[in-house]
Backbone as numpy.savetxt, mean C-alpha at the origin, in Angstrom:
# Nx Ny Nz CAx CAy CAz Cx Cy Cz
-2.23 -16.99 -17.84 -3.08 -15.81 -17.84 -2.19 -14.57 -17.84
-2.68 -13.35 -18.74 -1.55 -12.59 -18.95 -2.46 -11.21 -17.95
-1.48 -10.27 -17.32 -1.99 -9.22 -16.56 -3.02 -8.77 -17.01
-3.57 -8.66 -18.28 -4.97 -7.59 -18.45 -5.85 -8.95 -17.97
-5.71 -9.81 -18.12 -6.88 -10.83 -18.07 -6.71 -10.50 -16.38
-6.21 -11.42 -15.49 -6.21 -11.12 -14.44 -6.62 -10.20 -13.82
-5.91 -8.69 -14.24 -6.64 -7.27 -13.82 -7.93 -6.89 -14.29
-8.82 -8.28 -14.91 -10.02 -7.77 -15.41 -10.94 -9.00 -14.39
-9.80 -9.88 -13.92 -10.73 -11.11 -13.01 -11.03 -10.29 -11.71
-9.29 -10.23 -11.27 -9.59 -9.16 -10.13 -10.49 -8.12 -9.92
-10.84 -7.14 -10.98 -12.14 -6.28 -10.80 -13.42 -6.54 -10.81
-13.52 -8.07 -11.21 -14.87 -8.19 -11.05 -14.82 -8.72 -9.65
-14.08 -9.31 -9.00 -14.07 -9.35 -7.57 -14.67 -8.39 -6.12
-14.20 -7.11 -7.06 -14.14 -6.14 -6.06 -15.76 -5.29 -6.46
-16.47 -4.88 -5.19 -17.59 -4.62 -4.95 -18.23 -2.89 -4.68
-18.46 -2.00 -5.49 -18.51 -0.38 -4.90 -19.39 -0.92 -4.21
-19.46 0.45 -3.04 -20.43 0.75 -1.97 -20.53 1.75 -1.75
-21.71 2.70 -2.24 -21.97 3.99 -2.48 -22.42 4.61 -0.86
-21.82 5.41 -0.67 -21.91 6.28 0.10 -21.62 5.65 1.43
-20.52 5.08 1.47 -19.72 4.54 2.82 -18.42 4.86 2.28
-18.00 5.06 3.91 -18.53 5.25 5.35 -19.34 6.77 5.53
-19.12 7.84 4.39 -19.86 8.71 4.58 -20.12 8.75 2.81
-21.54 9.89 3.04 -22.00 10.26 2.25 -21.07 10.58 1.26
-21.71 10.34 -0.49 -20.22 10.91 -1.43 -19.02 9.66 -1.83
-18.93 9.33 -0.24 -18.18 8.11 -0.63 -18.51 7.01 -1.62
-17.62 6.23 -2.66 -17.84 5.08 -3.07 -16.62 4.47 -2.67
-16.85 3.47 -1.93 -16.17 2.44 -0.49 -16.10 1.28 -1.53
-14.45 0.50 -2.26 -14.63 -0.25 -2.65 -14.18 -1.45 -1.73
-15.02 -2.65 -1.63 -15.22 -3.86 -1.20 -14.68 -4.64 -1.39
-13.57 -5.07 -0.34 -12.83 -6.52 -1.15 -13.28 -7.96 -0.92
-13.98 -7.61 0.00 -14.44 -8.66 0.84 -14.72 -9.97 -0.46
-14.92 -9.91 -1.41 -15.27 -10.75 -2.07 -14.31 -11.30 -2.91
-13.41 -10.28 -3.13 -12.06 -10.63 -3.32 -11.29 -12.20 -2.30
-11.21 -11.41 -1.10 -10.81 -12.56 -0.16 -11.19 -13.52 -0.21
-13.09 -13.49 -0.33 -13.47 -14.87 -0.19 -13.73 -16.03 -1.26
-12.31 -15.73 -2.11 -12.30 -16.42 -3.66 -10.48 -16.74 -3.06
-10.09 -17.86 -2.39 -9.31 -18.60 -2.25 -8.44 -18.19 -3.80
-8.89 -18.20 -4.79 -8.12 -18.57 -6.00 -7.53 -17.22 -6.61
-8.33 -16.56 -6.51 -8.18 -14.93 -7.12 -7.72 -14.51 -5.82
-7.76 -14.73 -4.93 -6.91 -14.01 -3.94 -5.22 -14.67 -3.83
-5.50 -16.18 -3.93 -3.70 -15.94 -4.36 -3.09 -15.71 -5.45
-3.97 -15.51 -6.69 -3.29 -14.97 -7.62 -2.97 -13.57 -7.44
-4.02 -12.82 -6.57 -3.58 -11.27 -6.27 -1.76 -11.81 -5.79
-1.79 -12.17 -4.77 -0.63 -12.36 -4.18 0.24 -12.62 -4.96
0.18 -13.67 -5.82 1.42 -14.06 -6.64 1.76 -12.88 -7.34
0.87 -11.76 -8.09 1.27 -10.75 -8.73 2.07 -10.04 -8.15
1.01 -9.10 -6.76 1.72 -8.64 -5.57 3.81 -8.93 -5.86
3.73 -10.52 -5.56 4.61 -10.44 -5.06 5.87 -10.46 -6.08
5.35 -11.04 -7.47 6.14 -10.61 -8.48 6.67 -8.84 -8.92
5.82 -8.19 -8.47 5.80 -7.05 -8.83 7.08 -6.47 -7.87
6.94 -7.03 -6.11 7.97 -6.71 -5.21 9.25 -7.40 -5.90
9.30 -8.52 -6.27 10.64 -9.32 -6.44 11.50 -8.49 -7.54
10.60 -8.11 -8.87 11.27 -7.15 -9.72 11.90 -6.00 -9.21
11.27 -5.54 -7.99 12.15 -4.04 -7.71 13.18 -4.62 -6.60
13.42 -5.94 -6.18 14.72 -6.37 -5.36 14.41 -5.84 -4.21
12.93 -5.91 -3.71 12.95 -5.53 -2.30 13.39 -6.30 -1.10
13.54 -5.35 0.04 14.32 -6.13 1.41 13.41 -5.56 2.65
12.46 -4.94 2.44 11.49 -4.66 3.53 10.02 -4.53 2.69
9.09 -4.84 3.26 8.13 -4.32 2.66 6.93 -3.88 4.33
6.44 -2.43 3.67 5.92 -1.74 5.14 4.39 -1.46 4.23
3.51 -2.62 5.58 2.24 -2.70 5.14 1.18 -1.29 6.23
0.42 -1.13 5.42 -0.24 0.11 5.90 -1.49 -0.21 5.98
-1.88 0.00 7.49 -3.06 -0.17 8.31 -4.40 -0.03 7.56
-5.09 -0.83 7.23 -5.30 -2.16 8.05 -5.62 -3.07 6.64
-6.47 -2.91 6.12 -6.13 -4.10 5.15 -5.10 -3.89 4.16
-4.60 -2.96 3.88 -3.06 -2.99 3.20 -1.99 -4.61 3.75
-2.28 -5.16 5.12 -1.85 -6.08 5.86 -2.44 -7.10 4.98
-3.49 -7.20 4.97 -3.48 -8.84 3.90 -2.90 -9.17 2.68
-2.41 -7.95 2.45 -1.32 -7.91 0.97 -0.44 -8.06 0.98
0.34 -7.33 1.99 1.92 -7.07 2.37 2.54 -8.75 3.03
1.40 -9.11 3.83 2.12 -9.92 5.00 2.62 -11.54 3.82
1.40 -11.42 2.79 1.46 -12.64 1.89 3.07 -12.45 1.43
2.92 -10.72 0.56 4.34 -10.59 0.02 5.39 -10.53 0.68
5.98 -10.19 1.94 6.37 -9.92 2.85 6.95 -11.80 2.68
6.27 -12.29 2.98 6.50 -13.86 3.40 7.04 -14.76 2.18
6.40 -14.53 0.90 7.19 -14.92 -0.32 8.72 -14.52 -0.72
8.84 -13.87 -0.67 10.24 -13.01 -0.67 10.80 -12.85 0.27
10.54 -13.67 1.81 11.14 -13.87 2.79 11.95 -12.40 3.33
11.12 -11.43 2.97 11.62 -9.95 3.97 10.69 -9.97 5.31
11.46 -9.20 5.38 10.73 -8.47 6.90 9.69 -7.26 7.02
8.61 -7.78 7.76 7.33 -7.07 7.29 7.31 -5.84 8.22
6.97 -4.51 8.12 6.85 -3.82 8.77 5.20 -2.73 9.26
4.75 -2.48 9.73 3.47 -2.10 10.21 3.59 -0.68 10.11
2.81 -0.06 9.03 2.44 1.42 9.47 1.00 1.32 9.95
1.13 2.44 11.10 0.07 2.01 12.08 -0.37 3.23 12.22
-1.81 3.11 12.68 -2.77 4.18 13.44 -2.29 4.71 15.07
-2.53 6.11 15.39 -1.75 6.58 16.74 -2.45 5.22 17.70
-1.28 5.33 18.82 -1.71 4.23 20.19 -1.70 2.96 19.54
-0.87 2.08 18.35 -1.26 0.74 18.13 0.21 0.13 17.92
1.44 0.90 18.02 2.90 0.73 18.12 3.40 0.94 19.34
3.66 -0.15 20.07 4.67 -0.43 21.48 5.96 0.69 21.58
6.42 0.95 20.52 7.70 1.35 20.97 7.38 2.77 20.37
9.08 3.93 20.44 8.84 5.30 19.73 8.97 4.97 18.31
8.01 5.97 17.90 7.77 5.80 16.45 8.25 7.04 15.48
8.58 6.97 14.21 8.21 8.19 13.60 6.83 8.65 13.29
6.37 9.65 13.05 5.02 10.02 12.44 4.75 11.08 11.21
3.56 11.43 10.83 3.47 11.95 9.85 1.30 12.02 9.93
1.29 13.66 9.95 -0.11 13.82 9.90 -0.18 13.61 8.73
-1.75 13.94 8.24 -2.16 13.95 6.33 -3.51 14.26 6.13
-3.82 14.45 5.45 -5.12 14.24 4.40 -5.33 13.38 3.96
-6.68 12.65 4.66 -7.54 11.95 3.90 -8.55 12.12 2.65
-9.38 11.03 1.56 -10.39 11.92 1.26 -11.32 12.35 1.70
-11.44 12.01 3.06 -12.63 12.74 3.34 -12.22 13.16 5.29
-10.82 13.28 5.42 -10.84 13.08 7.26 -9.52 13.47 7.27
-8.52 13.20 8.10 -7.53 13.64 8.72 -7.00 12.71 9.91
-5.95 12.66 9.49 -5.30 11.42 10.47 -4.11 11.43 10.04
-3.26 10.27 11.32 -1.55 10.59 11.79 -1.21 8.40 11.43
-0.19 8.48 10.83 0.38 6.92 11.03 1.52 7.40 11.43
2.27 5.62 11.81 3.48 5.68 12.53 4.35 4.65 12.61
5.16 4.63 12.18 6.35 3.68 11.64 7.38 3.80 12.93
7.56 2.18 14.01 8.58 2.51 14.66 9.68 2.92 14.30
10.06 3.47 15.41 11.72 3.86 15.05 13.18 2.49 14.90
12.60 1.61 15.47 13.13 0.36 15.83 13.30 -0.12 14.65
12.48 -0.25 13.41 11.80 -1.16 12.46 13.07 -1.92 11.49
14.56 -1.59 11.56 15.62 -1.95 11.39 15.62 -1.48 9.63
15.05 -0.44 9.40 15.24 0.40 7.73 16.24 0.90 8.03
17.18 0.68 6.75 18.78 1.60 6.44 18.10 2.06 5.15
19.67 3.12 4.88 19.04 3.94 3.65 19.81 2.83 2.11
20.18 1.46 2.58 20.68 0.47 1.55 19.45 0.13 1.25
17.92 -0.22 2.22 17.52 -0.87 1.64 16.03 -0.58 0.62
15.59 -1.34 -0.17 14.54 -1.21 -1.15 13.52 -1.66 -0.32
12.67 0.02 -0.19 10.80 -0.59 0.44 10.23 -0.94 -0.51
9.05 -1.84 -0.54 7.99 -1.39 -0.94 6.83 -1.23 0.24
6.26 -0.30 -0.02 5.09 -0.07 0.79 3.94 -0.15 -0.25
2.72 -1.01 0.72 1.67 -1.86 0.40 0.90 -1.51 0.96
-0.31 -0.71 0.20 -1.70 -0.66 0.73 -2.54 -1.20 -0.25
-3.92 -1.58 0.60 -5.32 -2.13 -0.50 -5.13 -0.61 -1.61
-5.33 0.13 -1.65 -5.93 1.18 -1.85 -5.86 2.64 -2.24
-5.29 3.55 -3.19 -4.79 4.85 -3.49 -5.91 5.49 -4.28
-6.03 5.96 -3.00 -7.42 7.21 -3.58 -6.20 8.38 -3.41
-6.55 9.64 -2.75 -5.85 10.80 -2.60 -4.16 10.55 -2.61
-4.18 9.35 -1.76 -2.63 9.05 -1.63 -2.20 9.68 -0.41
-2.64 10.47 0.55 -2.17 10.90 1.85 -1.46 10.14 2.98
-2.03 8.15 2.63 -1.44 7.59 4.13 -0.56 7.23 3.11
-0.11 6.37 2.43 1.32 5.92 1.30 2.18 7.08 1.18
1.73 8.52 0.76 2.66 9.45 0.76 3.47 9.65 2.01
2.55 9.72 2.97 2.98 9.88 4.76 4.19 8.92 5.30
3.60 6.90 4.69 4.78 6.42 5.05 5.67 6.64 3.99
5.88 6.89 2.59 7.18 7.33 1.72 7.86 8.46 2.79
7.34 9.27 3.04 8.09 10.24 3.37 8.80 9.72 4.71
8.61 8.96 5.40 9.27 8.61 6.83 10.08 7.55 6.44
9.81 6.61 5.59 10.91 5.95 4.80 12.38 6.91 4.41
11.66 7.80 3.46 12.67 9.03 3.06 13.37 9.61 4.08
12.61 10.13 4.42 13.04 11.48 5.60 13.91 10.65 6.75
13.28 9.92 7.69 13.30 9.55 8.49 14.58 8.44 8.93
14.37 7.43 7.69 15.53 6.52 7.78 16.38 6.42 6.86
16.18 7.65 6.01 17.28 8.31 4.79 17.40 6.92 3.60
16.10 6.25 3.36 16.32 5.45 2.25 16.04 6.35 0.69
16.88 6.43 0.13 16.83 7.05 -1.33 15.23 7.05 -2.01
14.53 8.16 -2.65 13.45 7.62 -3.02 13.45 6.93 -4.55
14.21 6.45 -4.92 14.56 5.55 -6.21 13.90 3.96 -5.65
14.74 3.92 -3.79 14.78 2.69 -3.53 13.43 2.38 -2.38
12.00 3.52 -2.75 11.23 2.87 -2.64 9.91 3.17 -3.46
9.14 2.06 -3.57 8.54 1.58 -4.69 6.85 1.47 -3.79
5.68 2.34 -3.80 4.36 2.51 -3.48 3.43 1.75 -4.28
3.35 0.48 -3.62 2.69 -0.25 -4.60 1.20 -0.40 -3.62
-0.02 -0.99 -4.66 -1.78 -1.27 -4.77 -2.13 -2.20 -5.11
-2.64 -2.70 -4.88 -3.96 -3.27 -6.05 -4.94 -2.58 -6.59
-5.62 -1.10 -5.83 -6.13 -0.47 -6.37 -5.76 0.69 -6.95
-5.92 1.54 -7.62 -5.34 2.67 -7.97 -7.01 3.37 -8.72
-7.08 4.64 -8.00 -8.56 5.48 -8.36 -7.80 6.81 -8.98
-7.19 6.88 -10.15 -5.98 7.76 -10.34 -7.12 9.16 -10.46
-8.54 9.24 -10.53 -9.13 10.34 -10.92 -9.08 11.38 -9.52
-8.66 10.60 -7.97 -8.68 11.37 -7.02 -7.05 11.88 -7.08
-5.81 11.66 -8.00 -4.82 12.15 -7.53 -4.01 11.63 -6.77
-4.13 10.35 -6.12 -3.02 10.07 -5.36 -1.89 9.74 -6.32
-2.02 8.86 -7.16 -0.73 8.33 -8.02 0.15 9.36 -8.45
-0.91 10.22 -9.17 -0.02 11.69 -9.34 0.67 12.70 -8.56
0.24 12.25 -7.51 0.83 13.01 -6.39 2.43 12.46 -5.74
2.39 10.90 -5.81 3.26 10.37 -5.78 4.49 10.40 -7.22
4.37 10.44 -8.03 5.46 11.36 -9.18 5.66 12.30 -9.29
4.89 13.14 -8.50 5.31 14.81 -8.67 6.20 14.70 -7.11
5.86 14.05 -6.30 7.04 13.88 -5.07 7.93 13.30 -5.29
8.20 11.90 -6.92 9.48 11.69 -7.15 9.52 10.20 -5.95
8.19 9.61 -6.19 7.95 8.00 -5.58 7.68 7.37 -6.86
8.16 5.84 -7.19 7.69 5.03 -8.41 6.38 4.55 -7.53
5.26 3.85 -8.11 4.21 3.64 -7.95 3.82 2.73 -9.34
3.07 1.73 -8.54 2.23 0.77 -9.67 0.85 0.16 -8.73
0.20 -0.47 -9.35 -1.23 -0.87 -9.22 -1.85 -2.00 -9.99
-2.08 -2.95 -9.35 -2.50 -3.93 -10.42 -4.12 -3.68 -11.10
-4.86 -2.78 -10.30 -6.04 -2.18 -11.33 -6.30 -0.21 -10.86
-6.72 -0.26 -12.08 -7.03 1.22 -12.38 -8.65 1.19 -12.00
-9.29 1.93 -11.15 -10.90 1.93 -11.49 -11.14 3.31 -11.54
């Protein structure tokens, strides 16, 4: 099966939900995704082909279902998984980074512990790039924070909603970015 086929199985998987969690919103649904054993490890196998091409050595999954993506890839490629997290859900000191949501405002947080040098290649893994505010937030603490080059990290999806701007937002900051579907 070649990527358009796949990226056309995968979308029929996935479910809108108009006007969640608020009004305006269309909330896409993976839930149905998951509960297809078969199309969900092919997500993964892509996922994780997509990490292996950029020679990654960490991959930092972003709260909360960004985690059912990362931890698969994370585990294929035998790196070390890392947690960007919501305030109060990291034990130790963290870095942080407020943002813009599309529709709210909120802070994640990448320990300080998390053992990133600036040798190594992220990828960071979320379900999801609407605006791009929480992926931009952890690029930048990747960047900033533990001085990894932004060549050597790579903002990867499964979804990508490029009409809200996040993707674009991430090349005009000078992050590579990919997505296994466009909706």
């Amino acid at each position: 099966m070649d990527l358009h086929d796949l990226t056309d199985e995968l979308a029929a998987h996935i479910r809108t939900v108009a006007d969640f969690p608020r009004a305006g919103v269309s909330f896409k649904d993976l839930t149905p995704l998951l509960e297809n054993p078969d199309a969900y490890l092919r997500l993964c196998t892509a996922l994780e082909h997509k990490a292996s091409s950029f020679k990654t050595s960490k991959v930092v999954a972003i709260e909360s279902r960004g985690f059912l993506f990362a931890a698969p890839t994370a585990l294929a490629l035998k790196c070390p998984l890392l947690l960007a997290r919501k305030p109060g859900k990291l034990p130790n000191e963290t870095f942080s980074r407020h943002f813009a949501l599309e529709y709210d405002q909120s802070t994640i947080h990448l320990q300080r512990n998390s053992g990133i040098s600036e040798g190594d290649r992220v990828v960071i893994l979320d379900d999801l790039v609407a605006t791009g505010g929480t992926a931009l937030a952890v690029a930048d603490i990747v960047h900033q924070d533990f001085a990894v080059p932004k060549e050597n990290i790579l903002i990867m999806s499964l979804i990508d909603l490029p009409t809200l701007g996040g993707s674009a937002r991430f090349n005009d900051a000078g992050f590579e970015f990919t997505a296994l579907i466009k909706l």
